[in-house]
Tab-separated table of C-alpha atoms (C1' of nucleotides) and ligand atoms in Angstrom:
chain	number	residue	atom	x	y	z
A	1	UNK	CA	-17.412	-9.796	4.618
A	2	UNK	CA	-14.111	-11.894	4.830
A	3	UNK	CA	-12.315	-12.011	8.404
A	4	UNK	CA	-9.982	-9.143	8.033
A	5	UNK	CA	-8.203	-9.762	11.396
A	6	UNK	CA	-4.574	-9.751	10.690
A	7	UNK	CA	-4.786	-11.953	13.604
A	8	UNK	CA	-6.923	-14.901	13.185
A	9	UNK	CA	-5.234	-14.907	8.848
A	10	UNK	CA	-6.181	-19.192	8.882
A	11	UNK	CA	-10.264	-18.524	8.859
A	12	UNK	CA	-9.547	-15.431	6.402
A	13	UNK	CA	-11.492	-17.191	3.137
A	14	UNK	CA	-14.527	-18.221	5.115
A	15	UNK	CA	-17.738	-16.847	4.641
A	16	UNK	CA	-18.757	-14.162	7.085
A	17	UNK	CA	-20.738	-15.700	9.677
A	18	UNK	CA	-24.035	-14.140	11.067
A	19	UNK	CA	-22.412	-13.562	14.347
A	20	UNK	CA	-19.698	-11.860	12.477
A	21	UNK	CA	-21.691	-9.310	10.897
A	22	UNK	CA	-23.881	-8.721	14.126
A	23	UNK	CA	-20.487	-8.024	16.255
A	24	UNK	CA	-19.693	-5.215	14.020
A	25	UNK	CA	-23.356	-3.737	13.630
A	26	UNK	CA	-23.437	-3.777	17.112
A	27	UNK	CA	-20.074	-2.356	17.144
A	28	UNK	CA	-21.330	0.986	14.644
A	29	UNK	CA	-24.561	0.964	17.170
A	30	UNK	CA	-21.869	1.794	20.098
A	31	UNK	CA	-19.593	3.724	18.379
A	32	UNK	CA	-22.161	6.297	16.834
A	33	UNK	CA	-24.376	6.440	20.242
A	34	UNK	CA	-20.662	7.898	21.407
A	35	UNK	CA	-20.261	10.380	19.156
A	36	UNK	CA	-23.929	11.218	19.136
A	37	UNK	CA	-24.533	10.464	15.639
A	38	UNK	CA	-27.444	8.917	13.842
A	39	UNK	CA	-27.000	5.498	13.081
A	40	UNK	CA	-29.943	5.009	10.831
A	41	UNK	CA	-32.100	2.596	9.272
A	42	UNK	CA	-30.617	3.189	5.833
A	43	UNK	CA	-27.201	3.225	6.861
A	44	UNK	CA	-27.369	0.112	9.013
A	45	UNK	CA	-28.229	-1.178	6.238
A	46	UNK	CA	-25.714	-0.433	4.299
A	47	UNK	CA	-22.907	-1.673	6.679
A	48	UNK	CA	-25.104	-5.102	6.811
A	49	UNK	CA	-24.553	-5.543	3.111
A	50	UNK	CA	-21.517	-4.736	3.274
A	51	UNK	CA	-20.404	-6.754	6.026
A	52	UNK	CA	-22.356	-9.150	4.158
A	53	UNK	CA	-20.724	-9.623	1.091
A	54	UNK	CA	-17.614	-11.891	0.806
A	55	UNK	CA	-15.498	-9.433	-1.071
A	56	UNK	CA	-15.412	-5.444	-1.557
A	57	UNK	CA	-18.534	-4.103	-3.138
A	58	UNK	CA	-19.269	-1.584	-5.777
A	59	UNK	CA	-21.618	1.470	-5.160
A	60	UNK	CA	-23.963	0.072	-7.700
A	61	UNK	CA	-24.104	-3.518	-6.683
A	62	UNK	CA	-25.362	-1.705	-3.330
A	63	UNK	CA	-27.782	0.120	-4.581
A	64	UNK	CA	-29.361	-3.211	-6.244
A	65	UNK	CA	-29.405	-4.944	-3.415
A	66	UNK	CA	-31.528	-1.990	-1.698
A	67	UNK	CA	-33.656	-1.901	-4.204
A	68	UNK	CA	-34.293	-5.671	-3.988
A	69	UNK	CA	-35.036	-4.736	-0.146
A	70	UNK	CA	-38.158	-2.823	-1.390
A	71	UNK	CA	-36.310	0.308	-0.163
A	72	UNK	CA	-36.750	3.385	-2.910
A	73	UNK	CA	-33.199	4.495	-3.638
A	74	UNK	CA	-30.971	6.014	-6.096
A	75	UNK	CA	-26.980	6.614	-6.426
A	76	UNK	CA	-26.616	9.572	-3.602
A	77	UNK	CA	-28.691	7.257	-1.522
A	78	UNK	CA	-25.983	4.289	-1.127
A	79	UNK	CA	-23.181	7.239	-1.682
A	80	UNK	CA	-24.638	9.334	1.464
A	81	UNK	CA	-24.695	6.416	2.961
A	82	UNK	CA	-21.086	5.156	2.311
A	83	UNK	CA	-19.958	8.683	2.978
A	84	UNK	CA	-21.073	8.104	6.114
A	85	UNK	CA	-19.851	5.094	7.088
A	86	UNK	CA	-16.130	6.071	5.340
A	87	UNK	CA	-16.350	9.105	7.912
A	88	UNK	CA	-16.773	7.224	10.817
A	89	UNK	CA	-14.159	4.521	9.922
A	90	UNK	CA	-16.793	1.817	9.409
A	91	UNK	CA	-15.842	1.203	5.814
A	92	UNK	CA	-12.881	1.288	3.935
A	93	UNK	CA	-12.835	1.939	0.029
A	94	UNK	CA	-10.588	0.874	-2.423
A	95	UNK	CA	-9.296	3.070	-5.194
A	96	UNK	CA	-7.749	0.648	-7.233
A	97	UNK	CA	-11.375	-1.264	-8.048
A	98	UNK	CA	-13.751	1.850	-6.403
A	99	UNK	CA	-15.476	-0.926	-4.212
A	100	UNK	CA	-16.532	-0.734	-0.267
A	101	UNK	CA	-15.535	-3.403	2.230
A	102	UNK	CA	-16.218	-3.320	5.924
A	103	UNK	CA	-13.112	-2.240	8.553
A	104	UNK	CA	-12.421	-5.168	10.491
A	105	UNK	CA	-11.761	-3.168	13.586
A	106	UNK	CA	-13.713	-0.036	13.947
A	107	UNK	CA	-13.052	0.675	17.341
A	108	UNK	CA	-9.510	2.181	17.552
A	109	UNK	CA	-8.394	4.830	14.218
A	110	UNK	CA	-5.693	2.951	12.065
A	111	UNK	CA	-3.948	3.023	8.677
A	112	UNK	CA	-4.720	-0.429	6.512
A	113	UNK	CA	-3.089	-1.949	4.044
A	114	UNK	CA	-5.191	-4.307	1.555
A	115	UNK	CA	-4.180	-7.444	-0.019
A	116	UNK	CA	-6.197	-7.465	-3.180
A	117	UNK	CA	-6.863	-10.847	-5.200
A	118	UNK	CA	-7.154	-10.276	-9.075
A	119	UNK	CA	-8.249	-13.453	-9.529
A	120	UNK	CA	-11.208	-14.501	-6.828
A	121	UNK	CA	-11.396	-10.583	-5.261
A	122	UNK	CA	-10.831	-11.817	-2.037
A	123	UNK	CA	-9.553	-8.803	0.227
A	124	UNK	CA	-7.366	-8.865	3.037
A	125	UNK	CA	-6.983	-5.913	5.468
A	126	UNK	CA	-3.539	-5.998	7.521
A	127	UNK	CA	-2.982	-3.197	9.997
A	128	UNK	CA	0.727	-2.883	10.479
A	129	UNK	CA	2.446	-0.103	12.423
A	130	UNK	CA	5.961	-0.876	10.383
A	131	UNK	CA	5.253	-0.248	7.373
A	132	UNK	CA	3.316	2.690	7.478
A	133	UNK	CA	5.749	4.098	10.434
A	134	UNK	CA	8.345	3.638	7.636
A	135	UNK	CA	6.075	5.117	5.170
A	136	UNK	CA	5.593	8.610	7.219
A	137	UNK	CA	9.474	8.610	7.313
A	138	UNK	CA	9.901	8.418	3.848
A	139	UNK	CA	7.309	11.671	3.411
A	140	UNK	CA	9.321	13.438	6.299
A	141	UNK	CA	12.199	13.079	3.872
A	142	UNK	CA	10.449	15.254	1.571
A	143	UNK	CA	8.922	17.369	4.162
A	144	UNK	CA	5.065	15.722	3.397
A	145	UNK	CA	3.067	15.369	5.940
A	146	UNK	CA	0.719	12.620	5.077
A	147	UNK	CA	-2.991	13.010	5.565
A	148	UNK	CA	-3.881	9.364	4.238
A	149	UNK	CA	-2.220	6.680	3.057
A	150	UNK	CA	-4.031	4.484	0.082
A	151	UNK	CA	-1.820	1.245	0.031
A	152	UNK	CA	-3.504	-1.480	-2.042
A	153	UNK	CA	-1.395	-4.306	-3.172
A	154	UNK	CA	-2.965	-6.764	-6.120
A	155	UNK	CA	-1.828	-10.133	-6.791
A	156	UNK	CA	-2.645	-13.507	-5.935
A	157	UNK	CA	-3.884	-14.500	-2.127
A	158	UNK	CA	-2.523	-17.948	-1.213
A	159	UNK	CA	-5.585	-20.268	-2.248
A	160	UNK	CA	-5.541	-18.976	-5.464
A	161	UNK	CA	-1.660	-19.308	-5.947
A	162	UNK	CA	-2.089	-23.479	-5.545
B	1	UNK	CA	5.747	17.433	-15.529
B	2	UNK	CA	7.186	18.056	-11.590
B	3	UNK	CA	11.024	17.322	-11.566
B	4	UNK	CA	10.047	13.455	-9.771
B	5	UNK	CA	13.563	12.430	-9.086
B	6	UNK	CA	13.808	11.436	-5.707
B	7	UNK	CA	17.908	12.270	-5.973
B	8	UNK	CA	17.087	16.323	-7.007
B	9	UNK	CA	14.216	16.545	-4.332
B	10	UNK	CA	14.930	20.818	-3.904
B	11	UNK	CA	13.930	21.229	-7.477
B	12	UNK	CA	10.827	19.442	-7.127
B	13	UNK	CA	8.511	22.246	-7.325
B	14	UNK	CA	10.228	23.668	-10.825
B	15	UNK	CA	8.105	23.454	-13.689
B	16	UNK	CA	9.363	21.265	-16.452
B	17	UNK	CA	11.847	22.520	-18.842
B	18	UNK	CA	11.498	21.712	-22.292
B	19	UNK	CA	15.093	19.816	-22.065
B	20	UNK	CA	13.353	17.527	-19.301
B	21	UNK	CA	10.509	16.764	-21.927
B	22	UNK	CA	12.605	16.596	-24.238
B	23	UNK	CA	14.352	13.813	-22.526
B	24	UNK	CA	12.030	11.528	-21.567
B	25	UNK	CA	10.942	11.568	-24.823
B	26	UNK	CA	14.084	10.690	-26.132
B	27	UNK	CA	14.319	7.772	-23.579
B	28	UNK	CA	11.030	6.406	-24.712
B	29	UNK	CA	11.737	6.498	-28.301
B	30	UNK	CA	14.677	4.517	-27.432
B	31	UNK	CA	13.301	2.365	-24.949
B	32	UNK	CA	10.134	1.415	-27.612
B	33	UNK	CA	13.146	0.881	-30.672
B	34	UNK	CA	14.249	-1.280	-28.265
B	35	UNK	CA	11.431	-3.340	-27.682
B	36	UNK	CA	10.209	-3.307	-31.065
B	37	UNK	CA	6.632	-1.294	-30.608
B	38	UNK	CA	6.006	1.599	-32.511
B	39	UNK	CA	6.132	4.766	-30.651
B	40	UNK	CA	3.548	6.405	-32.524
B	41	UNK	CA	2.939	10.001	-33.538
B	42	UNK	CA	-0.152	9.598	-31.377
B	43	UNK	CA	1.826	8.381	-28.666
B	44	UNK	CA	4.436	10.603	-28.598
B	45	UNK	CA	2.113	13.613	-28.110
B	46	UNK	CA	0.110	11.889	-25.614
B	47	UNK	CA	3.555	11.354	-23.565
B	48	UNK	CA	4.710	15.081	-24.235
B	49	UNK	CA	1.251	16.353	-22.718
B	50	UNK	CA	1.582	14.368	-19.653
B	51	UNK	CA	5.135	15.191	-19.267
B	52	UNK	CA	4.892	18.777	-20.038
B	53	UNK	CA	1.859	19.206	-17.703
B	54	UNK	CA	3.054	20.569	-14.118
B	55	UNK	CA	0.724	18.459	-12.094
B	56	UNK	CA	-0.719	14.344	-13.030
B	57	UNK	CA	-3.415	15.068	-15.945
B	58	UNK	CA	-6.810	13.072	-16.036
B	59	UNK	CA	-7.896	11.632	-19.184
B	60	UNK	CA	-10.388	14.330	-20.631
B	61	UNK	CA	-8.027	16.812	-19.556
B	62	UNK	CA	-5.644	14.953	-22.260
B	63	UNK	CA	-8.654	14.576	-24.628
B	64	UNK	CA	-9.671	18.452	-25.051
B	65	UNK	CA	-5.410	19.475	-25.600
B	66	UNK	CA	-5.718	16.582	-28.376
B	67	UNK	CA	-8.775	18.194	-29.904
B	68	UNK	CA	-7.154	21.725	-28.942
B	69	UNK	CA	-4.156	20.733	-31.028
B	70	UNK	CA	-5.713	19.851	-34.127
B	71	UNK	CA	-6.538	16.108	-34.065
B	72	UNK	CA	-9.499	14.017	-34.250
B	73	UNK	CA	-9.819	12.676	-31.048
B	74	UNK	CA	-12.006	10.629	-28.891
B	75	UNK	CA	-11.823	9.031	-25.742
B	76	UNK	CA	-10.954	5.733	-26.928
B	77	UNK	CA	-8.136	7.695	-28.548
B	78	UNK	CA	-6.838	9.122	-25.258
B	79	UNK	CA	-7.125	5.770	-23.541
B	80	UNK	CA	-5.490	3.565	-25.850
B	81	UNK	CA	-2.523	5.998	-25.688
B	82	UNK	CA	-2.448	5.828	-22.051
B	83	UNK	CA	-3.020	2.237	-22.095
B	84	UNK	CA	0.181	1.587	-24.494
B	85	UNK	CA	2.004	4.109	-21.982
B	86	UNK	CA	1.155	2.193	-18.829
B	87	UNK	CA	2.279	-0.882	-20.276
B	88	UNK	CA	5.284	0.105	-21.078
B	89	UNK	CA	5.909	2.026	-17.855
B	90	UNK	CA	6.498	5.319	-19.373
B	91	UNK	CA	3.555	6.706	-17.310
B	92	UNK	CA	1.623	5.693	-13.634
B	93	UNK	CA	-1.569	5.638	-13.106
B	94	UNK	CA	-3.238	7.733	-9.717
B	95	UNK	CA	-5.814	5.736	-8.427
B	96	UNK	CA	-6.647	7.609	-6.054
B	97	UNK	CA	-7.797	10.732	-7.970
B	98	UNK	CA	-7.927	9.540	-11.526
B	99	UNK	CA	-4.855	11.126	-13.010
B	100	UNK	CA	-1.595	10.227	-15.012
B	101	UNK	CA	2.217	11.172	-14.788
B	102	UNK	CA	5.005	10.630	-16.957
B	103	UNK	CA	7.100	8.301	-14.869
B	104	UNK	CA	10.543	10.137	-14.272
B	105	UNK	CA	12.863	6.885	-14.817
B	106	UNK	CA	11.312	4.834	-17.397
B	107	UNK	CA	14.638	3.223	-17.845
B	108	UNK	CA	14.299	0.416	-15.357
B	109	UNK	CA	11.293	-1.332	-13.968
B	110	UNK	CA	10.535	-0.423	-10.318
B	111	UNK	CA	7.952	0.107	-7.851
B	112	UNK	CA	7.119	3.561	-6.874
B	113	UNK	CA	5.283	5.523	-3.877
B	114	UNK	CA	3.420	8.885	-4.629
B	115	UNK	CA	3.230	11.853	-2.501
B	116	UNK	CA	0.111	13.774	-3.666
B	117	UNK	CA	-0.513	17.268	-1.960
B	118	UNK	CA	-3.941	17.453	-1.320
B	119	UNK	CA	-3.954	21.277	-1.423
B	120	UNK	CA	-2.001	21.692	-4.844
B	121	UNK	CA	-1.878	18.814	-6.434
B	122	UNK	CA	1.413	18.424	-6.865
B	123	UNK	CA	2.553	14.872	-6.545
B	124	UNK	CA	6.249	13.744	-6.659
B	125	UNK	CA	6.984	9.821	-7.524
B	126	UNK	CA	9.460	8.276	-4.812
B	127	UNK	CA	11.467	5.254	-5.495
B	128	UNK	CA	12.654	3.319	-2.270
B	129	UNK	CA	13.118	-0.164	-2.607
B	130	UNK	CA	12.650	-0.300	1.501
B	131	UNK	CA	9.190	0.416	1.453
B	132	UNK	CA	8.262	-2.067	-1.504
B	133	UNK	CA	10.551	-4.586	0.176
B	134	UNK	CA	8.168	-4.263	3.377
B	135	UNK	CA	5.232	-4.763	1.812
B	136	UNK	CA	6.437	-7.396	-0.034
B	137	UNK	CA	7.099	-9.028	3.588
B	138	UNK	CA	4.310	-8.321	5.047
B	139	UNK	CA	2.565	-9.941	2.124
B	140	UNK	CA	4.564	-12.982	2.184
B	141	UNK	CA	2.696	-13.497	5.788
B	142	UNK	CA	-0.606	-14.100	4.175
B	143	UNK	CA	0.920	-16.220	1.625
B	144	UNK	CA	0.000	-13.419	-0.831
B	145	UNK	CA	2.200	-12.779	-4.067
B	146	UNK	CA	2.244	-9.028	-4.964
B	147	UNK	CA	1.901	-8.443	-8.692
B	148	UNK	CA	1.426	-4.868	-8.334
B	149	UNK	CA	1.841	-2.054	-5.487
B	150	UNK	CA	-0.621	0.939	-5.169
B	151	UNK	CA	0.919	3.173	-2.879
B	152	UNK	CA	-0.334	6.689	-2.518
B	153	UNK	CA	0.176	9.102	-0.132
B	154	UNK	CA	-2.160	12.158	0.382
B	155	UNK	CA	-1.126	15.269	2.176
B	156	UNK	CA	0.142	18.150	2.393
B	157	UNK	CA	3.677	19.100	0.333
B	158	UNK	CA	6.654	21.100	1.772
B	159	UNK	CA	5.580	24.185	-0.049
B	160	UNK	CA	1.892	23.969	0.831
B	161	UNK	CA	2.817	23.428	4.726
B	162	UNK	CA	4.495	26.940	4.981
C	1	DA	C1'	-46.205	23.607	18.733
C	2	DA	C1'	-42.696	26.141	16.109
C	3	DA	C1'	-38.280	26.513	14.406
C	4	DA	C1'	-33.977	24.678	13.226
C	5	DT	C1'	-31.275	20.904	11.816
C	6	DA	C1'	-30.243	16.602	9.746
C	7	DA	C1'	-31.430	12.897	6.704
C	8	DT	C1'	-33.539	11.104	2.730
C	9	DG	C1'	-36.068	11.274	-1.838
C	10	DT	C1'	-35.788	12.560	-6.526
C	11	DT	C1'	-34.253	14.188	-10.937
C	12	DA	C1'	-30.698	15.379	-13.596
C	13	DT	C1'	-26.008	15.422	-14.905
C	14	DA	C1'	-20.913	15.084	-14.431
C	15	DT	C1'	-16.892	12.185	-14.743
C	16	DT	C1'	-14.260	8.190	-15.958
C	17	DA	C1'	-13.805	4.304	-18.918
C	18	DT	C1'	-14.887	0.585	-22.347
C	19	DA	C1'	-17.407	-2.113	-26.223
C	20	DA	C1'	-17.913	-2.732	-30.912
C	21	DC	C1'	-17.034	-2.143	-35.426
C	22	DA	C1'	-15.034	0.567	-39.461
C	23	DT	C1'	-10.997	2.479	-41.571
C	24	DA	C1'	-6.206	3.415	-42.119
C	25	DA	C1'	-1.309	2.592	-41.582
C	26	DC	C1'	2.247	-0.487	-41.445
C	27	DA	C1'	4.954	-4.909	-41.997
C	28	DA	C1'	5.789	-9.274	-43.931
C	29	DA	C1'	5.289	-12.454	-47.552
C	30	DC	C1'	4.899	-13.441	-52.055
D	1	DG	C1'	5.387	-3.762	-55.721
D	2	DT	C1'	1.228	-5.957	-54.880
D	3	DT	C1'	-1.175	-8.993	-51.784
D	4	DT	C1'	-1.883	-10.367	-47.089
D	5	DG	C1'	-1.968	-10.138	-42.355
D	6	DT	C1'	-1.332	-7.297	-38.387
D	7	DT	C1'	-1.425	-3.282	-35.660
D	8	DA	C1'	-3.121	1.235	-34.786
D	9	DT	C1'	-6.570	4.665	-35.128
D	10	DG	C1'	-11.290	6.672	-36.087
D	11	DT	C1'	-15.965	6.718	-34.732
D	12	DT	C1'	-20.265	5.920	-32.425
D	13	DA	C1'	-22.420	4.360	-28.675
D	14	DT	C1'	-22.725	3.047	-23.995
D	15	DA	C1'	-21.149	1.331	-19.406
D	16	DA	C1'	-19.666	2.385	-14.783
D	17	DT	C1'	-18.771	5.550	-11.105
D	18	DA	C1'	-20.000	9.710	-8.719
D	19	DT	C1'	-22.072	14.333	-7.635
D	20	DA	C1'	-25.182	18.707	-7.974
D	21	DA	C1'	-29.350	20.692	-6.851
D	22	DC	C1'	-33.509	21.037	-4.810
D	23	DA	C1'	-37.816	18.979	-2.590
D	24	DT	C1'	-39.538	16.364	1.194
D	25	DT	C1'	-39.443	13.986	5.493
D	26	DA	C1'	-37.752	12.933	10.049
D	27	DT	C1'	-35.555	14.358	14.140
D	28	DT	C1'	-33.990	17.513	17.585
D	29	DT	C1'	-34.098	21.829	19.948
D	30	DT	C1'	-36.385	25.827	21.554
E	201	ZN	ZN1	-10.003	-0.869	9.085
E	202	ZN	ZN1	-7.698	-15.382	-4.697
E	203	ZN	ZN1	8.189	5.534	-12.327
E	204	ZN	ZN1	1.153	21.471	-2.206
DNA sequence: AAAATAATGTTATATTATAACATAACAAAC
DNA sequence: GTTTGTTATGTTATAATATAACATTATTTT
């Protein structure tokens, strides 16, 4: 996991620190004891790797990495799991490269947008109320009434631009 | 093809006239003359099927009304169209369900938002330089140089909502 | 403890996309 | 107009992503 926090953007290419991951495990501990759902060995788990990984992660890379565990698994294993954790607002996934990254802030519901590297991977997730304020005006314009917003921008993050 | 202007928004829900097809197909014979790249017989009917279709079109969909039509076809076939398409911004890529559109002004590069009803499928491609020019803002932030915008919204359209 | 519910295991398969190499069509050069 | 190089297409196989269906296990409720 890459700090996501729109807020502390310097530290945002460091490697996620152990202390990282546990704040947001403990986090999804909380949060699911609140809405009286199962937070399970399997899908702990799953948020740890993650939360673990320094970029968005792909399904299969996942399941690999359980399997290195020792834990018996195949693909509706990690994809439960991931279901899961996309329900609750744990995870986020990215259409443009199907991969799985951690939500940065878990706590409060939000709409993300997602700075995507094409060269190193390296993801960014920005909440900003502007720009998706000004996106739900646009849709009102066409009477749509937006459900969810998928905004996923790809280029080049700043240490790979020098 | 859904009339995707954004200026002619009330006809949105029409289905495609054959004049519509006809024209964008005339602009991308023109627009590939231009550029020197052969517009293809193969081309050409992979353009007319995503332009005549009502709704964005996933790849085997395109596939089978190859094969239905007559031709040899594989999906290498399919893709390669598509892939000469894309390039040449004559169609978009959904990546959030997997599908393709014939973009409605091929004329002039530009970034577009999609509105993609949830309940029908029908998607309409927006053009609003406000939006784009947001994100590219926002992006600037984080020192982060957009190459390409994925920006897809899922909901509900005007005529699903009544 | 029994019954109901929720989660996971397991096998198979669907869906989307690309790799690799052969052939054919086309364009440029001779 | 034939050779040559280039681009496009045909063809087979396979990779990568995701889900269906049903059996088993774990957990909760009665
Ligand atoms: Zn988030
Ligand atoms: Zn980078
Ligand atoms: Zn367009
Ligand atoms: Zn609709």
């Amino acid at each position: 996991m890459t700090e996501q926090c729109s807020h502390s953007n310097i530290a945002s290419c460091t490697l996620p620190s152990s202390e990282q991951v546990a704040r947001l495990i403990d986090q999804a501990t909380e949060l699911c004891d609140k809405r009286n759902l199962r937070f399970t060995r399997l899908r702990r788990q799953v948020l740890e790797l993650v939360c673990k990984a320094d970029q968005p992660v792909g399904a299969y890379h996942l399941l690999d990495e359980l399997r290195e565990s020792g834990r018996s698994a195949a693909p509706p294993t990690v994809y439960r799991a991931l279901d899961f954790l996309l329900e609750q607002g744990l995870v986020h996934r990215l259409a443009t490269n199907n991969t799985y990254l951690a939500c940065a802030h878990p706590q409060q519901p939000h709409a993300a947008i997602f700075l995507v590297c094409s060269q190193c991977g390296h993801t960014q997730e920005v909440h900003t109320g502007g720009v998706i304020d000004q996106l739900r005006r646009q849709a009102e314009q066409f009477d749509f009434a937006i459900e969810h917003a998928s905004v996923e921008l790809t280029g080049l993050c700043s240490r790979c631009r020098q």
